[in-house]
mmCIF file of C-alpha atoms in Angstrom:
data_model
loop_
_atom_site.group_PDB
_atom_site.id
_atom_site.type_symbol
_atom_site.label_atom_id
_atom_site.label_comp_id
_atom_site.label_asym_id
_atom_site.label_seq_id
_atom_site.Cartn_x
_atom_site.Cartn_y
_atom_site.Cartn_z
ATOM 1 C CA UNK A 1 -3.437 -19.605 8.257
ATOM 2 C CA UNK A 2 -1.325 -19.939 5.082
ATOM 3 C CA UNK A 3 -4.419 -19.504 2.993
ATOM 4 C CA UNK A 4 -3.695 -15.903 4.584
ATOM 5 C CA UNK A 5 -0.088 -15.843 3.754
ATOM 6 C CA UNK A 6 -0.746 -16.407 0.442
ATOM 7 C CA UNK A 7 -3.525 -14.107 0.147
ATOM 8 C CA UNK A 8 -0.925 -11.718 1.752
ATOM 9 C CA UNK A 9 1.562 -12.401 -1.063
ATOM 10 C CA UNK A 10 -1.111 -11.501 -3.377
ATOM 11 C CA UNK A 11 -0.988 -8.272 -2.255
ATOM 12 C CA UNK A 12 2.049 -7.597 -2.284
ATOM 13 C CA UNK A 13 2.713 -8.718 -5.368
ATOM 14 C CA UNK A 14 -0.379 -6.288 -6.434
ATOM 15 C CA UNK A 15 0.925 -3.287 -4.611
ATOM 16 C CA UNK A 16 4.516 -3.858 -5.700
ATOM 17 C CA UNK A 17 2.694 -2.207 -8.962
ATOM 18 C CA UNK A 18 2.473 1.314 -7.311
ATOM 19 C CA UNK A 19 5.977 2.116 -7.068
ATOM 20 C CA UNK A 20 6.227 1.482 -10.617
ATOM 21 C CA UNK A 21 3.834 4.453 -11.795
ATOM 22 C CA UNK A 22 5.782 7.312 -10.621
ATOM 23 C CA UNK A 23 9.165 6.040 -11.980
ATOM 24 C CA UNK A 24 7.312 5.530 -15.236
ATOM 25 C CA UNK A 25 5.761 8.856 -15.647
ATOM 26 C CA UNK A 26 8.353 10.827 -14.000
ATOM 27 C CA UNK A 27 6.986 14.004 -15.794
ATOM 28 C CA UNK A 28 3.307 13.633 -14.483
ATOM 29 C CA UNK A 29 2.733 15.741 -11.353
ATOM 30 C CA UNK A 30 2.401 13.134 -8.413
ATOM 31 C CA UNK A 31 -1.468 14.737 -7.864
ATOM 32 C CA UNK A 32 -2.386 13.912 -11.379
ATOM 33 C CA UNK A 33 -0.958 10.426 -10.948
ATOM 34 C CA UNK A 34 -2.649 9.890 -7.051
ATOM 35 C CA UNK A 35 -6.355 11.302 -8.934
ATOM 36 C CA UNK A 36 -5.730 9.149 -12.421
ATOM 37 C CA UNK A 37 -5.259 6.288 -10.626
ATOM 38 C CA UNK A 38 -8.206 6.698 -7.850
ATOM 39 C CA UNK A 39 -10.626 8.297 -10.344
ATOM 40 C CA UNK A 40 -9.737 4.599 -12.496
ATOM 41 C CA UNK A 41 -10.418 2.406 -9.404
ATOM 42 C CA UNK A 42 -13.790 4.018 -8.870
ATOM 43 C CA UNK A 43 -14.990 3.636 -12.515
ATOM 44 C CA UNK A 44 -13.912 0.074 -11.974
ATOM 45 C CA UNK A 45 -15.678 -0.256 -8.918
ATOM 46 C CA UNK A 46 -19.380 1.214 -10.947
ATOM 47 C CA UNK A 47 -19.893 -2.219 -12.316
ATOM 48 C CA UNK A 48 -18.764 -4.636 -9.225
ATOM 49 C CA UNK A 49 -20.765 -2.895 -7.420
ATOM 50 C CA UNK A 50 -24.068 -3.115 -9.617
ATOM 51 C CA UNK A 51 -23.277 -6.998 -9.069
ATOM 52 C CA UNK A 52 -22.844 -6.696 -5.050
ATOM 53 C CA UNK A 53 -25.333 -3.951 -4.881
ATOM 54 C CA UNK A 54 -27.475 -6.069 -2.372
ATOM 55 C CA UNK A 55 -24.595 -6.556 0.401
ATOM 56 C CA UNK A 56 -24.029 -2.555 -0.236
ATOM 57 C CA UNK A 57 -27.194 -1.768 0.427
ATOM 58 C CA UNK A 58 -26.441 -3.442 3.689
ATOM 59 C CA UNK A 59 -23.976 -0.907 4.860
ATOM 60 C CA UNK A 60 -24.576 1.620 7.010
ATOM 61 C CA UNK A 61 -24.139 5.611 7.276
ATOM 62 C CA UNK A 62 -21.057 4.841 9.840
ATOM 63 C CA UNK A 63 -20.287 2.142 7.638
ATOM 64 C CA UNK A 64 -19.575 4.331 4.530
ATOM 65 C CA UNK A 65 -17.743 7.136 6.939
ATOM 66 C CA UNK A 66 -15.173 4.518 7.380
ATOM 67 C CA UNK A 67 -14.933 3.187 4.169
ATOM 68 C CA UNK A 68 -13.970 7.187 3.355
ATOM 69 C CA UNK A 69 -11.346 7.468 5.841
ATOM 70 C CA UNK A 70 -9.690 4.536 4.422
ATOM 71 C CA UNK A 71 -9.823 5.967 0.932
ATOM 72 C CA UNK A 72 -8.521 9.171 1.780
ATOM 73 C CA UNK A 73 -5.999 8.204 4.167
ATOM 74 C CA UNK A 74 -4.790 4.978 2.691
ATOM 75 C CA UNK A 75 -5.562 5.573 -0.717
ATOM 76 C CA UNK A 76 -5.249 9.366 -2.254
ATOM 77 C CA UNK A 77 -3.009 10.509 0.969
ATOM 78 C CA UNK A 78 -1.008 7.510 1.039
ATOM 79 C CA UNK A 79 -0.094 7.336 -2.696
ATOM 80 C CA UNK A 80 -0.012 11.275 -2.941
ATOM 81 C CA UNK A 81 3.050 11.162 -0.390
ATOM 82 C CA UNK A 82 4.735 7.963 -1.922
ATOM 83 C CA UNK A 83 4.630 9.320 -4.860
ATOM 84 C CA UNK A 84 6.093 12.234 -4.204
ATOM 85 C CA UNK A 85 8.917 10.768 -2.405
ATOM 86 C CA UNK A 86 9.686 8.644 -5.374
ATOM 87 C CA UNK A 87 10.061 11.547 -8.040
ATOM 88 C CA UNK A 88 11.696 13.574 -5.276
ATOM 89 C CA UNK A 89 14.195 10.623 -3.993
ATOM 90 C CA UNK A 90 13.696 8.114 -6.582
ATOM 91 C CA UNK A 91 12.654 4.887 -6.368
ATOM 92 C CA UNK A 92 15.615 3.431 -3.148
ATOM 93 C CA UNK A 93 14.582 5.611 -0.256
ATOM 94 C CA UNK A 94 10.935 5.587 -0.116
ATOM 95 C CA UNK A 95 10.990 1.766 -0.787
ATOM 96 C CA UNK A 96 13.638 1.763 2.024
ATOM 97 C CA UNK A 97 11.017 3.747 4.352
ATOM 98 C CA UNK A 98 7.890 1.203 3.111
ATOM 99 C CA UNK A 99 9.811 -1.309 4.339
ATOM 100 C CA UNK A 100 9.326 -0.696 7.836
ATOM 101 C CA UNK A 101 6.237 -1.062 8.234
ATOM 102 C CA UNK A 102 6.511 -4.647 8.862
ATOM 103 C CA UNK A 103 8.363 -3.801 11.898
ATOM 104 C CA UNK A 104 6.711 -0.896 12.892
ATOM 105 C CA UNK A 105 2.934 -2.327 12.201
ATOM 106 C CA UNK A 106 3.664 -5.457 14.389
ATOM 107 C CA UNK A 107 4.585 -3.394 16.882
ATOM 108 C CA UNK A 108 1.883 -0.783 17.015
ATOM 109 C CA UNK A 109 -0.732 -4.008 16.412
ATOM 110 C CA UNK A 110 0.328 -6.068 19.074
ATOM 111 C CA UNK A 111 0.236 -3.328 21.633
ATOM 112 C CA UNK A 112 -2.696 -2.529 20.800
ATOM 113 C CA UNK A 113 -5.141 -5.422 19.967
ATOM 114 C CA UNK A 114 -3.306 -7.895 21.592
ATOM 115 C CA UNK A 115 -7.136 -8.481 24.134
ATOM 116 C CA UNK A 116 -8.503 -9.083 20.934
ATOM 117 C CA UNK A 117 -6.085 -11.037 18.625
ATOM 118 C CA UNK A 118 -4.010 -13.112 21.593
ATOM 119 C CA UNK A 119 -0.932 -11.658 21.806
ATOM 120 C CA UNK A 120 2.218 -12.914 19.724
ATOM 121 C CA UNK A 121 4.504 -13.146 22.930
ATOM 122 C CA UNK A 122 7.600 -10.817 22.711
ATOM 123 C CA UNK A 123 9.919 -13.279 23.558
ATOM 124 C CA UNK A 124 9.380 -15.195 20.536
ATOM 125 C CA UNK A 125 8.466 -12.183 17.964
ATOM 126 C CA UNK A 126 11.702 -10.408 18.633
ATOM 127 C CA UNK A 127 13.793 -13.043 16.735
ATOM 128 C CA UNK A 128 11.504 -12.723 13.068
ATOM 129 C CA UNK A 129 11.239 -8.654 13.902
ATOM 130 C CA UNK A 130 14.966 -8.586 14.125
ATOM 131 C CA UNK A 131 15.808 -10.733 11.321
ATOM 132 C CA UNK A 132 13.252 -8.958 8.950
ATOM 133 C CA UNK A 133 14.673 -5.339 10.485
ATOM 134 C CA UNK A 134 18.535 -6.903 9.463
ATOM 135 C CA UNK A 135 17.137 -8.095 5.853
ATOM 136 C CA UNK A 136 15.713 -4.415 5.569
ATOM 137 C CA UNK A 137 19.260 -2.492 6.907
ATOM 138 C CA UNK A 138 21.141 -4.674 4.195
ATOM 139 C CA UNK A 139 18.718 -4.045 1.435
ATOM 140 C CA UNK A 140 19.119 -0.499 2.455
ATOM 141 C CA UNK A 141 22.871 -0.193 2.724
ATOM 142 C CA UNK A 142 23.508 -0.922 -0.909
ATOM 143 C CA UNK A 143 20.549 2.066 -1.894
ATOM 144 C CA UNK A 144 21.911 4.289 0.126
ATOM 145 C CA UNK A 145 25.610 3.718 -1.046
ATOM 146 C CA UNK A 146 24.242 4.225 -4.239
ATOM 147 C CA UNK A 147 22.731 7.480 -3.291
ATOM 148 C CA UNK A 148 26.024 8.768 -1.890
ATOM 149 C CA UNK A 149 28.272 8.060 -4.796
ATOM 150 C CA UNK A 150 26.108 9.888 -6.923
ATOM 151 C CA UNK A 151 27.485 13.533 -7.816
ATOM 152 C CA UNK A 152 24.304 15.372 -8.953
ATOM 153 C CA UNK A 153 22.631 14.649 -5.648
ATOM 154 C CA UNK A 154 20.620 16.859 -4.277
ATOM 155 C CA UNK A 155 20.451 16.495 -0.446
ATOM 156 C CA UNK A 156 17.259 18.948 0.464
ATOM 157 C CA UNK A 157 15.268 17.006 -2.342
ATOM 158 C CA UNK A 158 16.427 13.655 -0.713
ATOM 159 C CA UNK A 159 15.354 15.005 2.533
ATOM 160 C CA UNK A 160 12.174 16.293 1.717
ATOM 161 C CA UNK A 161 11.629 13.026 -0.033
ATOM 162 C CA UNK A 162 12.084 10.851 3.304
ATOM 163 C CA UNK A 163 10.245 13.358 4.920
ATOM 164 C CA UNK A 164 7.424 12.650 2.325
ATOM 165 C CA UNK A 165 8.039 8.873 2.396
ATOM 166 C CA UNK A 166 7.661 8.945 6.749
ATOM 167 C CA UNK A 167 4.538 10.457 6.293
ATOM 168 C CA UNK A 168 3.106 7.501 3.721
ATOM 169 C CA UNK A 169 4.815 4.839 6.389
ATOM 170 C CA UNK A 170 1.983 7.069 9.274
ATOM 171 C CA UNK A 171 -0.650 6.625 6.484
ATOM 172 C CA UNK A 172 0.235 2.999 6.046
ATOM 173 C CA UNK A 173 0.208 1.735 9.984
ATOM 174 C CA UNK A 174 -3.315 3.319 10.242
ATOM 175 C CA UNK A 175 -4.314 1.958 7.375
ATOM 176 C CA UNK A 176 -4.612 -1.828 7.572
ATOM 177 C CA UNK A 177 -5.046 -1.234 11.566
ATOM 178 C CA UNK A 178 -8.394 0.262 10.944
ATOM 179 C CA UNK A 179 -8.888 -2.006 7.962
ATOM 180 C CA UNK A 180 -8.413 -4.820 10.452
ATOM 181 C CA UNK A 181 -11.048 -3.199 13.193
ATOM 182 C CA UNK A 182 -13.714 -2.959 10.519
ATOM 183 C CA UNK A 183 -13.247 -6.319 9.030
ATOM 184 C CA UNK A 184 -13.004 -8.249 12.381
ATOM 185 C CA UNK A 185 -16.029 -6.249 13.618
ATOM 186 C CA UNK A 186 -18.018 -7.269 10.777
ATOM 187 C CA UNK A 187 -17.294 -10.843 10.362
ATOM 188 C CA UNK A 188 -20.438 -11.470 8.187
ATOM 189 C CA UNK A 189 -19.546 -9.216 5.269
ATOM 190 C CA UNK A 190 -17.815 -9.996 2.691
ATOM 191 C CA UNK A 191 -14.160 -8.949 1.807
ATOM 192 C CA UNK A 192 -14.949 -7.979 -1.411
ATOM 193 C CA UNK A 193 -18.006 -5.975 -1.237
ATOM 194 C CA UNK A 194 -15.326 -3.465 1.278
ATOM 195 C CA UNK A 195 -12.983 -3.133 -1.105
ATOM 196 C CA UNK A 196 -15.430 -2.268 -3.426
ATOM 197 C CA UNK A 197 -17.392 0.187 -0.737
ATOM 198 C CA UNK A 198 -13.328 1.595 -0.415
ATOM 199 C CA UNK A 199 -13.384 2.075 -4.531
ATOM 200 C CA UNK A 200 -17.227 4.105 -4.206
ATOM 201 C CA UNK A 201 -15.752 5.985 -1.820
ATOM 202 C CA UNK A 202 -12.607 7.200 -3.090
ATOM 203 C CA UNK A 203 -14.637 8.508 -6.926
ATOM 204 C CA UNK A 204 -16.013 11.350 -5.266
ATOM 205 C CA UNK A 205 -12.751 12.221 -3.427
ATOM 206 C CA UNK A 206 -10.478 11.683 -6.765
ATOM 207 C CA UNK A 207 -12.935 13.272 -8.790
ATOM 208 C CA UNK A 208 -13.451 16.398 -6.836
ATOM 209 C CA UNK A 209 -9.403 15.992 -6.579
ATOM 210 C CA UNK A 210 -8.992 16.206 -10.733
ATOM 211 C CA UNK A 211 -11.001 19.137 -10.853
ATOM 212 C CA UNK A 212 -9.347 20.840 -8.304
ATOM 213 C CA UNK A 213 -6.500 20.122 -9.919
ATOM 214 C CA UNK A 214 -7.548 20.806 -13.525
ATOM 215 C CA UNK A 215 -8.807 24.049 -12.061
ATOM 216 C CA UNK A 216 -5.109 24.926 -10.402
ATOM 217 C CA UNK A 217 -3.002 24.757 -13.322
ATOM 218 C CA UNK A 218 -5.470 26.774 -15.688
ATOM 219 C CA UNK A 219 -5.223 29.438 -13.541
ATOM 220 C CA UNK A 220 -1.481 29.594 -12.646
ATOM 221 C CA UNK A 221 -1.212 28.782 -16.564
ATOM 222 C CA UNK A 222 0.695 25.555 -16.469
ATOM 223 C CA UNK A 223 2.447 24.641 -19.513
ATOM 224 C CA UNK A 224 1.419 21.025 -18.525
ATOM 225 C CA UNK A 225 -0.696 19.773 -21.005
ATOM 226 C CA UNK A 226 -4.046 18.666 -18.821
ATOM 227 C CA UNK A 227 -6.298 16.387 -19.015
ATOM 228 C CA UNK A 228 -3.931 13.587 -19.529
ATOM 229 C CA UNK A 229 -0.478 15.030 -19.968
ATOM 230 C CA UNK A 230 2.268 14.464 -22.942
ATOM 231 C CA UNK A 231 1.394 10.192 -23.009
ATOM 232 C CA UNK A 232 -2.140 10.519 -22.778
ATOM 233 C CA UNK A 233 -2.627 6.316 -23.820
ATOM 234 C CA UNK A 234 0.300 5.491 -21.620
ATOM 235 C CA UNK A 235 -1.165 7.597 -18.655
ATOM 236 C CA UNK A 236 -4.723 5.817 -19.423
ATOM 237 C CA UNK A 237 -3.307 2.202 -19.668
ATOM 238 C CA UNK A 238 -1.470 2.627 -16.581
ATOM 239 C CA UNK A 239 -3.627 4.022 -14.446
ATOM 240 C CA UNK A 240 -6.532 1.773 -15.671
ATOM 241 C CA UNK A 241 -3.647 -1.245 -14.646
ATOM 242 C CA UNK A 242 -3.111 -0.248 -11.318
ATOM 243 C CA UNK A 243 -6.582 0.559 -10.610
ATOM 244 C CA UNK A 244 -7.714 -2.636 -11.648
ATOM 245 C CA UNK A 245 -4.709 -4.939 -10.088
ATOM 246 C CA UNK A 246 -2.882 -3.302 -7.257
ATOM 247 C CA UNK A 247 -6.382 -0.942 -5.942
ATOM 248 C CA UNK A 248 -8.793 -2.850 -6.477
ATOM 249 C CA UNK A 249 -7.462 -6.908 -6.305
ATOM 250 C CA UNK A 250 -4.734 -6.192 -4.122
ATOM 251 C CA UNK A 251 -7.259 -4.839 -1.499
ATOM 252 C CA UNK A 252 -9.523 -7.880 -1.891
ATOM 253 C CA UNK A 253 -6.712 -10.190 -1.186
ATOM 254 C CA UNK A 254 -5.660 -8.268 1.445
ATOM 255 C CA UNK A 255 -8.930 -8.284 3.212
ATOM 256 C CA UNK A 256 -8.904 -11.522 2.578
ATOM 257 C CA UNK A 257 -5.288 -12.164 4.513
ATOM 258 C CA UNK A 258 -6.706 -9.690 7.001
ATOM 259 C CA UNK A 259 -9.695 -12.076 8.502
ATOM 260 C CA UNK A 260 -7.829 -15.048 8.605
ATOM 261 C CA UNK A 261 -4.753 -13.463 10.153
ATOM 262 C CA UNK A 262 -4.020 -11.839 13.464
ATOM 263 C CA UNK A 263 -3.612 -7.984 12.928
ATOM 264 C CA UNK A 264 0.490 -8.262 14.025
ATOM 265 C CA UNK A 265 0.955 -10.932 12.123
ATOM 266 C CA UNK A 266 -0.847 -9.560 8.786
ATOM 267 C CA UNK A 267 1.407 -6.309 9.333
ATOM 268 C CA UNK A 268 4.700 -8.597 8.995
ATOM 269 C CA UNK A 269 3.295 -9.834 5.515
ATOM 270 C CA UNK A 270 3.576 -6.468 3.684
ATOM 271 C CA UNK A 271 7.203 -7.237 3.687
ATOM 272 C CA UNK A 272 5.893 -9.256 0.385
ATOM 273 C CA UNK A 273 5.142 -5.407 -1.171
ATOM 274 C CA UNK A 274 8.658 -4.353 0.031
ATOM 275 C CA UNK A 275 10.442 -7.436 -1.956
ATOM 276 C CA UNK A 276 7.483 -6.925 -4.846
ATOM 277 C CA UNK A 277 8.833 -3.255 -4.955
ATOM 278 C CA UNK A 278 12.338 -3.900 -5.001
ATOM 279 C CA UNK A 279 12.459 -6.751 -7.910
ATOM 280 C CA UNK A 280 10.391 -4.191 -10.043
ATOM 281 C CA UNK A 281 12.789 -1.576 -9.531
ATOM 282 C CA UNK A 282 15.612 -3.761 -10.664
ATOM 283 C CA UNK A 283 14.022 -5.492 -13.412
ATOM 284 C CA UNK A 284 13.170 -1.526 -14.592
ATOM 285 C CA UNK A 285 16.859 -0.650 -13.839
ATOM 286 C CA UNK A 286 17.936 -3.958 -16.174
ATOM 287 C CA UNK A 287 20.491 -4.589 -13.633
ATOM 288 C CA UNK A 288 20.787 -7.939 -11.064
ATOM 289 C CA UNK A 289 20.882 -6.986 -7.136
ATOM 290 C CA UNK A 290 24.277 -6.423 -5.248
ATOM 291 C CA UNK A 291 25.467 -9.979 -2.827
ATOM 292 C CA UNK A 292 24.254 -7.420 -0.060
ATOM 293 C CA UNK A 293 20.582 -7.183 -1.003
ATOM 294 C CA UNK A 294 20.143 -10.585 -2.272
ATOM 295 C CA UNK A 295 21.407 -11.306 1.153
ATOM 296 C CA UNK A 296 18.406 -8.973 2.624
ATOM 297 C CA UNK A 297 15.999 -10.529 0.560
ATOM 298 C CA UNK A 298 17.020 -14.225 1.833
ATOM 299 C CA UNK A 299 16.503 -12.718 5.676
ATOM 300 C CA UNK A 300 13.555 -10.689 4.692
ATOM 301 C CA UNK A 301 11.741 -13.981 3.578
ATOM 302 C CA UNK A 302 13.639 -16.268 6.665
ATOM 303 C CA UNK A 303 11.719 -13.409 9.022
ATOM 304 C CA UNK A 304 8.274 -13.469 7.883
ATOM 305 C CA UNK A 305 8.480 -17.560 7.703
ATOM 306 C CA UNK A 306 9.702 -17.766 10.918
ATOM 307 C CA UNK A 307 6.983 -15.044 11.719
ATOM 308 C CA UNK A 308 4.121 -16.743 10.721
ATOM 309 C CA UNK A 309 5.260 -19.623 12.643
ATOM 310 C CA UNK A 310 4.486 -17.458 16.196
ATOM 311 C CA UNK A 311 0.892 -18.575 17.753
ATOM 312 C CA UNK A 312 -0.534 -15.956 19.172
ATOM 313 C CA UNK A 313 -1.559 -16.561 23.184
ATOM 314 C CA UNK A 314 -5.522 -16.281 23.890
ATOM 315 C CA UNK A 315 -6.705 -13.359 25.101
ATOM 316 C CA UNK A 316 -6.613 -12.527 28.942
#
C-alpha cells in the first residue's frame, strides 16, 4: 500500500508541472499549448512503444477505443479547460477548483465501486474527507482574499474561468475512474505499456488538433505568429518537458498507484498535485505562503495520512 502512496506522490509531483505552462506562456493561446504539449507526448511515446510493441500488439480494438477516451477526455479536454481557466483566472482559482477532486473523487468512487474495491466505511472516511476539505477552504481563503483586493479585477473573466476550471474538475473524476476500471480489469498488462497506448492515442487527436488550429488563424488572419509563437525554443523545451515528465511519467506512476490502491483511496492522493501546484505557484511568485495556507497544507497532508490509514471492508 505505501508503495502506492508514493507512486501517487510521483504523480503529483509530475502533474504539479501543468499548471506551470500556462502561467509561463501567458501569450500562447491555451489550444496551442493543450496540442504542443499532446502532439510532444505522442512523439515521445513513437519510440517506447517500438520497445513495448509486443504487449501493444496485445491490445484490442475496444482496448484502443478506451485508451482514446482517456486521451481526449483526460488529456486534450482536460488541459484545454485548465488552461484556460488559468490565463482567464490565473493561477489561485483553478488550483482552488483541482483541489477538490480529492473530495469529490472519493466520493463518486466509493459509491460506486465500493462491490468491487470493499468499501472505505463512511464512518471512518468522513474525518480525513473533512480535514482535507478544511486544509483546501484555508488554502483557498488566502487566494481568494487576494483576488478581492485586487482593483483591475475583472469579475466575468473570473467567472468564466471557474466555470472553465468546474468543467476540468468533471474531466478529472472520470478520468482516473475509468483509468481505474481498465487497469483493474486487466490485471495482466502492464502499467506502462497503457500509458504509452494513452500517448498513441492522443498523436492523432493533437495532431489533427494543430492543424485545425494552424488552419483557424490563417484564415481569420491572426497576427499570432504560428507554428510556434513569439518563444519558439521556450515553447519547444517546455512542451517537450511536460510531455516527457508530467504526460507521460506522471501517468505511469499513476497507473502504478492505481493497481495497488483502492479507486477512493487513489482519488484522495491527487491532493499531492494540489500541494505540487501550489508550491510551484509560489516559488514562481518568489513569495513564502500566508500562516493560513501553510496551515492548509499541514491539514491537507494530516488528511490524506490519516486517509490512507482507512481499510477498506470486503466486498458484500
Amino acid at each position: 500500500m505505501w508503495l502506492g502512496v508514493l507512486y501517487a506522490l510521483g504523480a503529483g509531483l509530475l502533474w504539479g508541472l501543468v499548471f506551470v505552462g500556462p502561467m509561463l506562456l501567458e501569450e500562447y493561446p491555451p489550444a496551442l499549448q493543450v496540442v504542443g504539449r499532446y502532439l510532444a507526448f505522442g512523439l515521445i511515446a513513437l519510440p517506447l512503444a517500438w520497445i513495448d510493441r509486443r504487449s501493444l500488439a496485445r491490445l484490442t480494438r475496444a482496448d484502443w477505443k478506451d485508451a482514446l477516451k482517456l486521451a481526449a477526455i483526460g488529456n486534450l479536454l482536460y488541459y484545454f479547460l485548465l488552461s484556460s481557466a488559468i490565463q482567464r483566472a490565473g493561477g489561485p482559482l483553478p488550483t482552488m477548483l483541482i483541489g477538490t477532486l480529492p473530495v469529490v473523487i472519493a466520493i463518486v468512487s466509493n459509491l460506486r465501486n465500493g462491490d468491487r474495491d470493499g468499501r472505505l466505511p463512511w464512518s471512518r472516511l468522513a474525518l480525513p474527507l473533512l480535514v482535507i476539505a478544511v486544509g483546501i477552504a484555508c488554502v483557498n481563503q488566502v487566494e481568494l482574499d487576494a483576488l478581492r483586493a485586487d482593483a483591475d479585477a475583472d469579475s466575468g473573466r473570473y467567472l468564466l474561468g471557474g466555470v472553465l476550471g468546474l468543467g476540468a474538475v468533471v474531466c478529472w473524476t472520470w478520468y482516473p475512474i475509468r483509468n481505474a476500471d481498465w487497469l483493474r480489469e486487466h490485471p495482466g498488462r502492464s502499467p506502462r505499456v497503457w500509458a504509452t497506448a494513452q500517448g498513441l492515442a492522443t498523436l492523432p487527436l493533437a495532431l489533427a488538433g494543430y492543424v485545425l488550429l494552424w488552419g483557424g488563424m490563417a484564415l481569420s488572419d491572426s497576427s499570432f505568429p504560428m507554428p510556434l509563437g513569439p518563444r519558439p525554443a521556450f515553447f519547444l523545451g517546455l512542451m517537450l518537458a511536460i510531455a516527457l515528465l508530467a504526460s507521460w511519467l506522471g501517468t505511469l506512476c499513476w497507473n502504478q498507484a492505481s493497481q495497488r490502491l483502492p479507486t477512493a483511496m487513489v482519488g484522495q492522493l491527487i491532493v499531492f498535485e494540489t500541494l505540487a501546484a501550489l508550491s510551484y505557484a509560489y516559488i514562481l511568485r518568489g513569495v513564502w505562503p500566508e500562516p493560513l495556507t501553510l496551515a492548509g497544507i499541514a491539514l491537507l497532508i494530516a488528511g490524506v495520512v490519516t486517509a490512507v490509514r482507512v481499510r477498506p471492508q470486503c466486498p458484500g
